[in-house]
Protein backbone atom coordinates (compact mmCIF):
# COMPACT_ATOMS: atom_id res chain seq x y z
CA UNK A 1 -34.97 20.20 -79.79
CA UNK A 2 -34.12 23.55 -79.04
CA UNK A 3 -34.73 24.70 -75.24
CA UNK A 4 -37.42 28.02 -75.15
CA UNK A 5 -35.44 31.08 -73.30
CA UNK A 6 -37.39 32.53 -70.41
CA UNK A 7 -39.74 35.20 -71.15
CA UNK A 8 -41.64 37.81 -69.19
CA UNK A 9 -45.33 35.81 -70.52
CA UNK A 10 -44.03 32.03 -68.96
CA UNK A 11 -44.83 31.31 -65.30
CA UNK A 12 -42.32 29.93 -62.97
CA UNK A 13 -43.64 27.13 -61.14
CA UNK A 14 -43.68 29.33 -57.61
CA UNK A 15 -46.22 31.87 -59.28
CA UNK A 16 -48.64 29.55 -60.53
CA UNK A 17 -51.75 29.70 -60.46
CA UNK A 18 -53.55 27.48 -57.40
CA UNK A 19 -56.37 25.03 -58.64
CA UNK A 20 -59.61 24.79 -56.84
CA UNK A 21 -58.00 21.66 -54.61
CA UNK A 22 -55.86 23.92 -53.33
CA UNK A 23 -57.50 26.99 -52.82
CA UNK A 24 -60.34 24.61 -50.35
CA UNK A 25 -57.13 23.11 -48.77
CA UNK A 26 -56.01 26.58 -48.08
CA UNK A 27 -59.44 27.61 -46.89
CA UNK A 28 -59.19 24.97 -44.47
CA UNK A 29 -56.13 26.00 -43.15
CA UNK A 30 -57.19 30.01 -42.65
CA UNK A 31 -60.55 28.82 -40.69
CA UNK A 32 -58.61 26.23 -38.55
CA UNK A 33 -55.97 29.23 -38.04
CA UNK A 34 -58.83 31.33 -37.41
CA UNK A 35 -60.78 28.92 -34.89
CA UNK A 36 -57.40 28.85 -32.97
CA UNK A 37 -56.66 32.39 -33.05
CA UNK A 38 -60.24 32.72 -31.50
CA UNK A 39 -59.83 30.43 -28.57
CA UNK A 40 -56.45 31.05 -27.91
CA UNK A 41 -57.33 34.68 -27.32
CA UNK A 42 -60.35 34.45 -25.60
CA UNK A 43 -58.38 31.86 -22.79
CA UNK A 44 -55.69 34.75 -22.32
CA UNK A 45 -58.09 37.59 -22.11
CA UNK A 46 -60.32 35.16 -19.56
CA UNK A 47 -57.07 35.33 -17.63
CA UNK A 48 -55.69 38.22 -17.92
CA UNK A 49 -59.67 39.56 -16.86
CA UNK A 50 -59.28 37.65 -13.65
CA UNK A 51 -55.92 38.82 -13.21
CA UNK A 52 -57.35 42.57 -13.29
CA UNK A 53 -60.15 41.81 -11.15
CA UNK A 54 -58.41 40.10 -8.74
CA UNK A 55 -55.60 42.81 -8.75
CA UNK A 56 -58.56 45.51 -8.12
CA UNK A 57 -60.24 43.29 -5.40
CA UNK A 58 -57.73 42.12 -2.81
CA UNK A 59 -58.34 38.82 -0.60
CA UNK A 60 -60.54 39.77 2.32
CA UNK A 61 -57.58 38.91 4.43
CA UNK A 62 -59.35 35.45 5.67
CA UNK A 63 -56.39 33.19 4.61
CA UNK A 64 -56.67 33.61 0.88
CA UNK A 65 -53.50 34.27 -0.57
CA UNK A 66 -53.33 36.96 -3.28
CA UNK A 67 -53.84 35.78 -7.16
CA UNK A 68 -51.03 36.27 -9.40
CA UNK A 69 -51.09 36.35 -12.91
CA UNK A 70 -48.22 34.21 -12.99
CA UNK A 71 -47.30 32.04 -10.11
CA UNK A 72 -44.70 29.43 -11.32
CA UNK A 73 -42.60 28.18 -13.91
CA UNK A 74 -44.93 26.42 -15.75
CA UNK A 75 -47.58 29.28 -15.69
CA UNK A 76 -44.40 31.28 -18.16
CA UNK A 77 -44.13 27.78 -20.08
CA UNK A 78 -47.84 27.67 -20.99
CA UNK A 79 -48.16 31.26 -21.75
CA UNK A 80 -45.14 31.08 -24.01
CA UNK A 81 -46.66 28.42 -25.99
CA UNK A 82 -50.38 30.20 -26.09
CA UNK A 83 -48.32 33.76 -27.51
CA UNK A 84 -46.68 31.65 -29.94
CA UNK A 85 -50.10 29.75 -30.98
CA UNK A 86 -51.11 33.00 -31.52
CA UNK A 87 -48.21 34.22 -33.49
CA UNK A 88 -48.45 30.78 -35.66
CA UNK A 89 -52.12 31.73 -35.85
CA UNK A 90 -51.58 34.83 -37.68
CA UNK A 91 -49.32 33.42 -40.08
CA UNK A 92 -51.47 31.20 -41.06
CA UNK A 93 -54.65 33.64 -41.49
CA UNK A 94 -52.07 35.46 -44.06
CA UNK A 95 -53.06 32.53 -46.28
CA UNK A 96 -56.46 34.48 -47.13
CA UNK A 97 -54.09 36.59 -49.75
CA UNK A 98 -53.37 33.75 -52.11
CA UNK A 99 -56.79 32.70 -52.01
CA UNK A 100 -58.18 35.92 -53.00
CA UNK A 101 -55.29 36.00 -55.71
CA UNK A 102 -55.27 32.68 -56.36
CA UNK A 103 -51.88 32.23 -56.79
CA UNK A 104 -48.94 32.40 -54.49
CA UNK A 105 -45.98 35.09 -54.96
CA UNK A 106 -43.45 33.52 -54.20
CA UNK A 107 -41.02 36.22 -54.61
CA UNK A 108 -42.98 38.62 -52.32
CA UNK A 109 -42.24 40.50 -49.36
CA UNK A 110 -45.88 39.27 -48.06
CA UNK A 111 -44.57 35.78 -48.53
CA UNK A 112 -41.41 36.09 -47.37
CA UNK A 113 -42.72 38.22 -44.14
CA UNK A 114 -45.16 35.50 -43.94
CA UNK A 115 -42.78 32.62 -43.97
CA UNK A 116 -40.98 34.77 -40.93
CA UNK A 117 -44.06 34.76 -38.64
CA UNK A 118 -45.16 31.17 -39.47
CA UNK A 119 -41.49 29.84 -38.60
CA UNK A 120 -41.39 31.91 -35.72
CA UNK A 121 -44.06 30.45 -34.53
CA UNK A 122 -43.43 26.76 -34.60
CA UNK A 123 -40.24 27.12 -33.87
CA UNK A 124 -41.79 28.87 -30.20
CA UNK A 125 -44.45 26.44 -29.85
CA UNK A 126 -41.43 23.99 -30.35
CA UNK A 127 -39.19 24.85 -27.79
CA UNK A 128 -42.25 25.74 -25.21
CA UNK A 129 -43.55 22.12 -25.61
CA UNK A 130 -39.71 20.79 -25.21
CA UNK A 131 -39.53 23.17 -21.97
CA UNK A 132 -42.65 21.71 -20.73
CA UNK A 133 -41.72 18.26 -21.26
CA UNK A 134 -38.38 18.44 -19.76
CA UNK A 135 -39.55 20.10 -16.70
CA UNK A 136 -42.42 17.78 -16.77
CA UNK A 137 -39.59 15.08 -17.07
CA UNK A 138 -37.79 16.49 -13.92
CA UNK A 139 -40.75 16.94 -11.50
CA UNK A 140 -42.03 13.32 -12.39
CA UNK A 141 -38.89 11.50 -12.72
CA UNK A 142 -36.18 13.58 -10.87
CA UNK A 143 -38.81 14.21 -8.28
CA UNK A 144 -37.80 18.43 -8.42
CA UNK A 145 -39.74 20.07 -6.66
């Protein structure tokens, strides 16, 4: 049995084309992406509105300290992690190209800058929930202060 050479008419097994089971699986995915994206964004414009307005409107002076945006370290920890929930987010709403194409290019700059923002973002939300944990770690344990 003779092996078939390679032609331009065969498809590799990265271009082809997704079945129904996976474009709904991928469907999933974009609306959960989507859903986060959503939330995400609408806590960190809540804050960063009540950051304005409280930046505008200054404490009467009766013993109210002035808000901050960010006050301490865990305030940076938890807005690392919602930035890179929304980077992760994005990466994942990318998916909406294959399921209009129905097929995945593998070989594309899409995917490839795709794979880049989706890897950037777990690897964020990664380290932020290890720096949370560790400092969570040394107030509870370690009693820091």
């Amino acid at each position: 049995m003779e092996a078939v050479p390679p032609t331009a008419n065969t498809l590799s097994a990265q271009d082809a084309p997704l079945d129904s089971a996976h474009l709904i699986a991928l469907s999933f995915i974009v609306e959960t992406a989507l859903l986060s994206l959503i939330t995400v964004a609408t806590l960190l414009i809540y804050v960063l509105f009540n950051a304005i307005r409280n930046h505008i409107r200054r404490p009467s002076g009766h013993g109210r300290p002035p808000w901050r945006f960010i006050r301490t370290a865990t305030d940076y920890y938890f807005f690392n992690l919602f930035f890179m929930d929304l980077i992760q987010s994005l990466g994942s709403i990318l998916d909406v190209r294959w399921i209009h194409n129905g097929r995945v290019d593998a070989d594309s700059t899409y995917c490839s800058a795709q794979g880049f923002i989706k890897q950037f973002g777990n690897v964020g939300i990664a380290l932020s929930t290890l720096v949370i944990t560790i400092h969570t770690f040394a107030v509870l344990f370690l009693r820091w202060r």
